[in-house]
CSV table of C-alpha atoms and ligand atoms in Angstrom, one decimal:
chain,number,residue,atom,x,y,z
T,1,MET,CA,3.1,14.4,15.2
T,2,LEU,CA,3.3,14.5,19.0
T,3,VAL,CA,6.0,16.5,20.8
T,4,ASN,CA,6.0,16.1,24.6
T,5,GLY,CA,2.5,14.9,24.4
T,6,GLN,CA,1.2,17.8,22.4
T,7,TRP,CA,-0.1,17.5,18.8
T,8,VAL,CA,2.0,20.1,17.1
T,9,GLU,CA,2.0,19.8,13.4
T,10,LYS,CA,-0.4,19.6,10.5
T,11,TRP,CA,0.3,16.2,9.0
T,12,GLN,CA,3.3,16.2,6.7
T,13,PRO,CA,3.2,13.1,4.4
T,14,VAL,CA,6.8,13.7,3.5
T,15,GLN,CA,8.5,12.6,6.7
T,16,ALA,CA,12.2,13.2,7.4
T,17,SER,CA,14.5,13.2,4.4
T,18,ASP,CA,18.2,13.1,4.3
T,19,ASP,CA,20.6,15.5,2.5
T,20,LYS,CA,20.1,13.6,-0.8
T,21,GLY,CA,16.3,13.9,-0.6
T,22,ARG,CA,15.7,10.3,0.5
T,23,PHE,CA,12.7,9.5,2.7
T,24,ILE,CA,13.6,8.3,6.2
T,25,ARG,CA,11.1,6.3,8.3
T,26,GLN,CA,11.0,7.0,12.0
T,27,THR,CA,11.6,4.2,14.5
T,28,SER,CA,8.8,2.9,16.8
T,29,GLY,CA,8.6,3.8,20.5
T,30,PHE,CA,6.8,1.0,22.4
T,31,ARG,CA,8.6,-2.3,22.1
T,32,HIS,CA,7.2,-4.6,24.8
T,33,ARG,CA,6.5,-8.3,24.5
T,34,ILE,CA,3.8,-10.5,26.1
T,35,GLY,CA,3.8,-13.5,28.4
T,36,ALA,CA,7.1,-15.2,29.3
T,37,GLU,CA,8.9,-12.8,26.9
T,38,SER,CA,7.6,-9.7,28.8
T,39,ALA,CA,10.0,-8.1,31.3
T,40,VAL,CA,7.2,-5.9,32.7
T,41,GLY,CA,4.4,-8.4,33.2
T,42,PHE,CA,2.1,-8.1,30.2
T,43,ALA,CA,0.4,-11.5,30.8
T,44,THR,CA,-0.9,-13.8,28.0
T,45,GLU,CA,-4.7,-13.5,28.3
T,46,ALA,CA,-7.7,-13.7,26.0
T,47,GLY,CA,-9.7,-10.5,25.6
T,48,ARG,CA,-7.0,-8.3,27.1
T,49,TYR,CA,-5.3,-6.9,24.1
T,50,VAL,CA,-6.7,-4.9,21.1
T,51,LEU,CA,-5.0,-4.4,17.7
T,52,TYR,CA,-5.6,-1.0,16.2
T,53,VAL,CA,-5.0,-1.0,12.4
T,54,ALA,CA,-5.7,0.8,9.2
T,55,TYR,CA,-6.5,-1.2,6.1
T,56,ILE,CA,-4.5,1.2,4.0
T,57,CYS,CA,-1.4,0.5,5.9
T,58,PRO,CA,0.9,-2.3,4.8
T,59,TRP,CA,2.6,-2.5,8.2
T,60,ALA,CA,-0.7,-2.8,10.0
T,61,CYS,CA,-2.0,-5.4,7.6
T,62,ARG,CA,1.0,-7.6,8.3
T,63,THR,CA,-0.2,-7.9,11.8
T,64,LEU,CA,-3.8,-8.6,10.7
T,65,ILE,CA,-2.7,-11.4,8.5
T,66,ALA,CA,-0.6,-12.9,11.3
T,67,LEU,CA,-3.5,-12.7,13.7
T,68,ARG,CA,-5.7,-14.6,11.3
T,69,LEU,CA,-3.1,-17.2,10.4
T,70,LYS,CA,-2.5,-17.9,14.0
T,71,GLY,CA,-6.2,-18.2,14.8
T,72,LEU,CA,-6.2,-15.5,17.4
T,73,GLU,CA,-9.3,-13.6,16.4
T,74,HIS,CA,-11.2,-15.0,19.4
T,75,ALA,CA,-8.5,-13.6,21.8
T,76,ILE,CA,-7.6,-10.2,20.3
T,77,GLU,CA,-10.1,-7.7,19.1
T,78,VAL,CA,-9.4,-5.4,16.1
T,79,ARG,CA,-10.4,-1.8,15.7
T,80,VAL,CA,-10.0,0.0,12.3
T,81,VAL,CA,-9.3,3.7,11.7
T,82,ASP,CA,-10.4,5.7,8.7
T,83,PRO,CA,-7.9,5.3,5.9
T,84,ARG,CA,-7.7,9.0,5.2
T,85,LEU,CA,-5.2,10.8,7.3
T,86,THR,CA,-6.4,14.0,8.8
T,87,ASP,CA,-4.6,17.1,10.2
T,88,GLN,CA,-4.6,15.2,13.5
T,89,GLY,CA,-3.4,11.9,12.0
T,90,TRP,CA,-5.5,8.8,12.0
T,91,ALA,CA,-9.1,9.3,13.1
T,92,PHE,CA,-12.0,7.1,14.3
T,93,THR,CA,-14.9,8.2,12.1
T,94,GLY,CA,-17.0,5.2,11.5
T,95,GLU,CA,-17.0,6.0,7.8
T,96,LEU,CA,-16.2,3.6,5.0
T,97,GLY,CA,-17.0,0.7,7.3
T,98,THR,CA,-14.4,1.6,9.9
T,99,ASP,CA,-14.8,1.7,13.7
T,100,LEU,CA,-15.4,4.2,16.4
T,101,ASP,CA,-13.1,3.7,19.3
T,102,ASP,CA,-15.5,2.0,21.8
T,103,ILE,CA,-12.5,0.7,23.8
T,104,ASN,CA,-11.0,4.1,24.7
T,105,GLY,CA,-13.4,6.7,23.3
T,106,ALA,CA,-10.6,8.3,21.3
T,107,ARG,CA,-11.3,10.4,18.3
T,108,TYR,CA,-7.7,10.3,17.1
T,109,MET,CA,-5.0,7.7,17.3
T,110,HIS,CA,-2.7,10.2,18.9
T,111,GLU,CA,-4.9,10.2,22.0
T,112,LEU,CA,-3.9,6.6,22.6
T,113,TYR,CA,-0.3,7.5,22.5
T,114,THR,CA,-0.7,10.3,25.0
T,115,ARG,CA,-2.8,8.1,27.2
T,116,ALA,CA,0.1,5.6,27.2
T,117,ASP,CA,2.7,8.3,27.7
T,118,PRO,CA,1.6,11.8,28.4
T,119,ALA,CA,5.0,13.1,27.2
T,120,TYR,CA,5.2,11.0,24.1
T,121,THR,CA,7.3,12.4,21.2
T,122,GLY,CA,6.9,10.8,17.8
T,123,ARG,CA,4.4,10.0,15.1
T,124,ALA,CA,1.1,8.3,16.1
T,125,THR,CA,1.4,5.4,13.7
T,126,VAL,CA,-0.6,2.2,13.2
T,127,PRO,CA,-0.5,-0.7,14.1
T,128,VAL,CA,-0.8,-0.4,17.8
T,129,LEU,CA,-1.2,-3.3,20.2
T,130,TRP,CA,-3.1,-1.9,23.1
T,131,ASP,CA,-3.5,-3.4,26.6
T,132,ARG,CA,-7.0,-2.8,28.1
T,133,ALA,CA,-5.9,-3.9,31.6
T,134,ARG,CA,-3.2,-1.3,32.0
T,135,GLY,CA,-4.5,1.2,29.5
T,136,THR,CA,-1.3,1.4,27.6
T,137,ILE,CA,0.5,0.5,24.4
T,138,VAL,CA,2.3,-2.7,24.5
T,139,ASN,CA,4.0,-2.3,21.1
T,140,ASN,CA,3.7,-0.2,18.0
T,141,GLU,CA,6.2,-1.9,15.7
T,142,SER,CA,4.6,-4.3,13.2
T,143,ALA,CA,7.6,-6.6,13.0
T,144,ASP,CA,7.5,-7.1,16.8
T,145,ILE,CA,3.7,-7.5,16.8
T,146,VAL,CA,4.0,-10.3,14.2
T,147,GLN,CA,6.5,-12.0,16.5
T,148,ILE,CA,4.3,-11.5,19.5
T,149,LEU,CA,1.3,-13.1,17.7
T,150,ASN,CA,3.5,-15.9,16.4
T,151,SER,CA,5.0,-16.9,19.8
T,152,ASP,CA,3.7,-15.0,22.8
T,153,PHE,CA,0.1,-16.3,22.9
T,154,GLY,CA,0.9,-19.9,23.8
T,155,ALA,CA,-2.1,-22.2,24.0
T,156,LEU,CA,-4.5,-19.4,22.9
T,157,VAL,CA,-3.5,-19.9,19.2
T,158,ARG,CA,-6.0,-22.1,17.3
T,159,ASN,CA,-3.5,-22.7,14.5
T,160,THR,CA,-0.1,-24.0,15.2
T,161,ILE,CA,1.6,-22.7,12.0
T,162,ASP,CA,5.0,-21.2,12.9
T,163,LEU,CA,5.7,-18.1,10.9
T,164,ARG,CA,9.3,-17.9,12.0
T,165,PRO,CA,10.6,-21.5,12.2
T,166,ALA,CA,14.1,-21.7,13.9
T,167,ALA,CA,15.6,-23.7,11.0
T,168,LEU,CA,14.7,-20.9,8.5
T,169,LEU,CA,15.3,-17.9,10.7
T,170,ASP,CA,18.5,-16.8,9.2
T,171,ALA,CA,17.1,-17.0,5.7
T,172,ILE,CA,13.9,-15.3,6.8
T,173,GLU,CA,15.8,-12.4,8.3
T,174,ALA,CA,18.0,-12.0,5.2
T,175,ALA,CA,15.0,-12.0,2.9
T,176,ASN,CA,13.1,-9.6,5.2
T,177,ALA,CA,16.0,-7.2,5.2
T,178,ARG,CA,16.2,-7.2,1.5
T,179,LEU,CA,12.5,-6.9,1.0
T,180,TYR,CA,12.2,-4.1,3.5
T,181,ALA,CA,15.0,-2.0,2.1
T,182,ASP,CA,14.2,-2.4,-1.6
T,183,PHE,CA,10.4,-3.3,-1.7
T,184,ASN,CA,8.3,-2.5,1.4
T,185,ASN,CA,10.1,0.7,2.1
T,186,GLY,CA,11.5,1.1,-1.4
T,187,VAL,CA,8.1,2.0,-2.9
T,188,TYR,CA,7.8,4.8,-0.3
T,189,GLN,CA,11.3,6.0,-1.1
T,190,ALA,CA,10.3,6.2,-4.7
T,191,GLY,CA,6.9,7.9,-3.9
T,192,PHE,CA,8.2,10.4,-1.4
T,193,ALA,CA,11.6,11.2,-3.1
T,194,THR,CA,12.2,14.9,-3.3
T,195,THR,CA,15.0,14.7,-5.9
T,196,GLN,CA,15.1,12.9,-9.3
T,197,ALA,CA,18.2,11.1,-8.3
T,198,ALA,CA,16.6,9.7,-5.1
T,199,TYR,CA,13.6,8.6,-7.1
T,200,ASP,CA,15.7,7.0,-9.9
T,201,GLU,CA,17.7,5.0,-7.4
T,202,ALA,CA,14.7,3.9,-5.4
T,203,VAL,CA,12.5,2.8,-8.3
T,204,GLN,CA,15.3,0.7,-9.7
T,205,ARG,CA,15.6,-1.1,-6.4
T,206,VAL,CA,11.9,-1.7,-6.3
T,207,PHE,CA,12.0,-3.5,-9.7
T,208,ASP,CA,15.2,-5.3,-8.9
T,209,ALA,CA,13.4,-6.7,-5.9
T,210,LEU,CA,10.5,-7.8,-8.1
T,211,ALA,CA,12.9,-9.6,-10.4
T,212,TRP,CA,14.6,-11.2,-7.4
T,213,MET,CA,11.2,-12.5,-6.1
T,214,ASP,CA,10.3,-13.8,-9.6
T,215,GLY,CA,13.5,-15.7,-9.7
T,216,GLN,CA,13.0,-17.1,-6.2
T,217,LEU,CA,9.5,-18.2,-7.1
T,218,ALA,CA,10.4,-19.9,-10.4
T,219,ASN,CA,10.6,-23.3,-8.7
T,220,ALA,CA,9.2,-22.6,-5.3
T,221,GLN,CA,5.8,-21.9,-3.7
T,222,TRP,CA,7.1,-19.6,-1.0
T,223,LEU,CA,9.9,-17.0,-0.7
T,224,VAL,CA,11.8,-18.9,2.0
T,225,GLY,CA,12.0,-22.6,2.4
T,226,ASP,CA,9.1,-24.9,1.5
T,227,GLN,CA,6.5,-23.3,3.8
T,228,LEU,CA,4.6,-20.1,4.3
T,229,THR,CA,6.6,-17.7,6.6
T,230,GLU,CA,6.6,-14.2,7.8
T,231,THR,CA,8.5,-13.2,4.7
T,232,ASP,CA,5.5,-14.1,2.5
T,233,ILE,CA,3.3,-11.8,4.6
T,234,ARG,CA,5.8,-9.0,4.1
T,235,ALA,CA,5.9,-9.5,0.3
T,236,PHE,CA,2.1,-9.7,0.1
T,237,VAL,CA,1.3,-6.4,1.7
T,238,THR,CA,3.4,-4.5,-0.8
T,239,LEU,CA,2.4,-6.6,-3.8
T,240,ILE,CA,-1.4,-6.2,-3.1
T,241,ARG,CA,-0.9,-2.4,-3.0
T,242,PHE,CA,1.3,-2.3,-6.1
T,243,GLU,CA,-1.2,-1.8,-8.8
T,244,LEU,CA,-3.8,0.0,-6.6
T,245,ALA,CA,-1.4,2.7,-5.4
T,246,TYR,CA,2.3,2.4,-6.0
T,247,TYR,CA,2.3,2.0,-9.7
T,248,GLY,CA,0.4,5.3,-10.2
T,249,LEU,CA,0.8,7.5,-7.1
T,250,PHE,CA,4.3,6.4,-6.2
T,251,LYS,CA,5.5,6.3,-9.8
T,252,CYS,CA,6.6,2.7,-9.5
T,253,ASN,CA,5.8,2.1,-13.2
T,254,LEU,CA,8.9,0.7,-14.9
T,255,ARG,CA,6.9,-2.4,-15.7
T,256,PRO,CA,3.5,-3.8,-14.9
T,257,LEU,CA,3.2,-6.6,-12.3
T,258,SER,CA,2.2,-8.9,-15.1
T,259,ALA,CA,5.8,-8.8,-16.3
T,260,TYR,CA,6.6,-11.0,-13.4
T,261,PRO,CA,4.5,-14.2,-14.0
T,262,ASN,CA,5.8,-16.1,-11.0
T,263,VAL,CA,5.1,-13.2,-8.7
T,264,MET,CA,1.6,-13.0,-10.2
T,265,ALA,CA,0.9,-16.7,-9.6
T,266,TYR,CA,2.2,-16.3,-6.0
T,267,LEU,CA,0.0,-13.3,-5.4
T,268,ARG,CA,-3.0,-15.4,-6.5
T,269,ARG,CA,-1.9,-18.3,-4.3
T,270,LEU,CA,-1.8,-16.0,-1.3
T,271,LEU,CA,-5.1,-14.4,-2.1
T,272,ALA,CA,-6.7,-17.9,-2.1
T,273,MET,CA,-6.1,-17.9,1.7
T,274,PRO,CA,-8.8,-16.1,3.7
T,275,ALA,CA,-6.2,-14.7,6.1
T,276,PHE,CA,-4.6,-12.8,3.2
T,277,ALA,CA,-7.8,-12.0,1.2
T,278,ASP,CA,-9.6,-10.6,4.3
T,279,SER,CA,-6.9,-8.1,5.0
T,280,VAL,CA,-7.5,-6.4,1.6
T,281,ARG,CA,-9.9,-3.4,1.3
T,282,ALA,CA,-9.1,-2.0,-2.1
T,283,GLU,CA,-11.4,1.0,-1.4
T,284,HIS,CA,-9.4,1.9,1.8
T,285,ILE,CA,-6.1,1.5,0.0
T,286,LYS,CA,-7.1,3.8,-2.8
T,287,ALA,CA,-8.9,6.3,-0.6
T,288,GLY,CA,-6.0,6.4,1.8
T,289,TYR,CA,-3.1,6.8,-0.6
T,290,TYR,CA,-4.8,9.2,-2.9
T,291,SER,CA,-5.7,11.4,0.0
T,292,ILE,CA,-2.0,12.3,0.4
T,293,ARG,CA,-2.2,15.9,-0.7
T,294,ALA,CA,1.5,16.4,-1.3
T,295,LEU,CA,1.3,13.7,-4.0
T,296,ASN,CA,-2.3,14.2,-5.2
T,297,PRO,CA,-3.4,17.8,-4.5
T,298,SER,CA,-6.9,17.4,-6.0
T,299,GLY,CA,-7.6,14.4,-3.8
T,300,ILE,CA,-9.3,12.7,-6.7
T,301,VAL,CA,-9.4,8.9,-6.3
T,302,PRO,CA,-8.9,7.0,-9.6
T,303,ALA,CA,-11.7,4.8,-10.9
T,304,GLY,CA,-9.3,1.9,-11.7
T,305,PRO,CA,-7.4,-0.2,-12.0
T,306,ALA,CA,-9.7,-3.1,-12.6
T,307,LEU,CA,-7.8,-6.1,-11.3
T,308,ASP,CA,-8.9,-9.6,-12.1
T,309,TYR,CA,-7.3,-11.0,-8.9
T,310,LEU,CA,-9.4,-8.9,-6.5
P,1,GSH,N1,7.5,1.0,12.2
P,1,GSH,C1,6.2,1.0,12.0
P,1,GSH,C2,5.8,1.9,10.9
P,1,GSH,C3,4.3,2.0,10.8
P,1,GSH,C4,3.9,3.2,9.8
P,1,GSH,O1,4.7,3.9,9.2
P,1,GSH,N2,2.6,3.4,9.7
P,1,GSH,C5,2.1,4.5,8.9
P,1,GSH,C6,0.9,4.0,8.1
P,1,GSH,S1,1.4,3.0,6.7
P,1,GSH,C7,1.5,5.5,9.8
P,1,GSH,O2,0.8,5.3,10.8
P,1,GSH,N3,1.7,6.8,9.5
P,1,GSH,C8,1.2,7.9,10.2
P,1,GSH,C9,2.2,9.0,10.5
P,1,GSH,O3,3.4,8.8,10.2
P,1,GSH,O4,1.8,10.0,11.0
P,1,GSH,C10,5.7,-0.4,11.9
P,1,GSH,O5,6.1,-1.1,11.0
P,1,GSH,O6,4.8,-0.8,12.7
């Protein structure tokens, strides 16, 4: 991570943990908005902003899906890092079909953070929404970036879908909170638990969340209301990684995904939409997760699983 702008640490996949061995995720550092929502003048312009992502990363892929759903590909360029974290964090290698950083000439993602703030302290995470005009980070919190894409680009959007409709906002926020705690972050808490008790507790919550989703989807197409919302994006990014990474590497193996038929049908429904399907690079997901040495010292990437929905 960066401390006062210096890269100080070999990457530690086990981030902070509390006194019970539970994994704790850091909070994001750049939280600006764009257009009328911006207090500091980040104007709504086509071609000005760049979205840096990793296809391994569920948080980054939320923003990619939102970008596609809103029809903003023409206005915001995307650059992709190598899915395998290095001692210096995310790298631009050009391997596995990823990008070199032709925008900033960076070799590592942390260079963008120190360019934005020479004294930055924190992890150099993806996603990052970058402003080419000022040479700085607008925002590095995926939940904010989804909101920015949903509502800050005004007439530039080519699809008027509203991912956070006002009438559903309370239900969306409630579902998001539950999904984040028990599912999106729950799988990480199971995978990175450093005590049996912390793992047992986390893995149970993960499967409780799957049961809850299966119930919600028994008579509904979407998790909230009768339209696609941000909540469906959040569910999807964890579901699509479930069998590729979390079931094996994170030991989320109480039951197979096929034990949740409504969830499976929902996953297939989402995958039928290009915005969702195009955000999935199974090779990146496997290469990235299985390169976490603390969980997989040999670095061997498994051959399977063969999935009929991919
Ligand atoms: N709060 C962030 C979390 C993003 C995050 O944790 N990204 C991970 C990849 S999945 C990352 O970049 N980790 C690198 C590190 O922690 O050094 C968000 O949702 O945008």
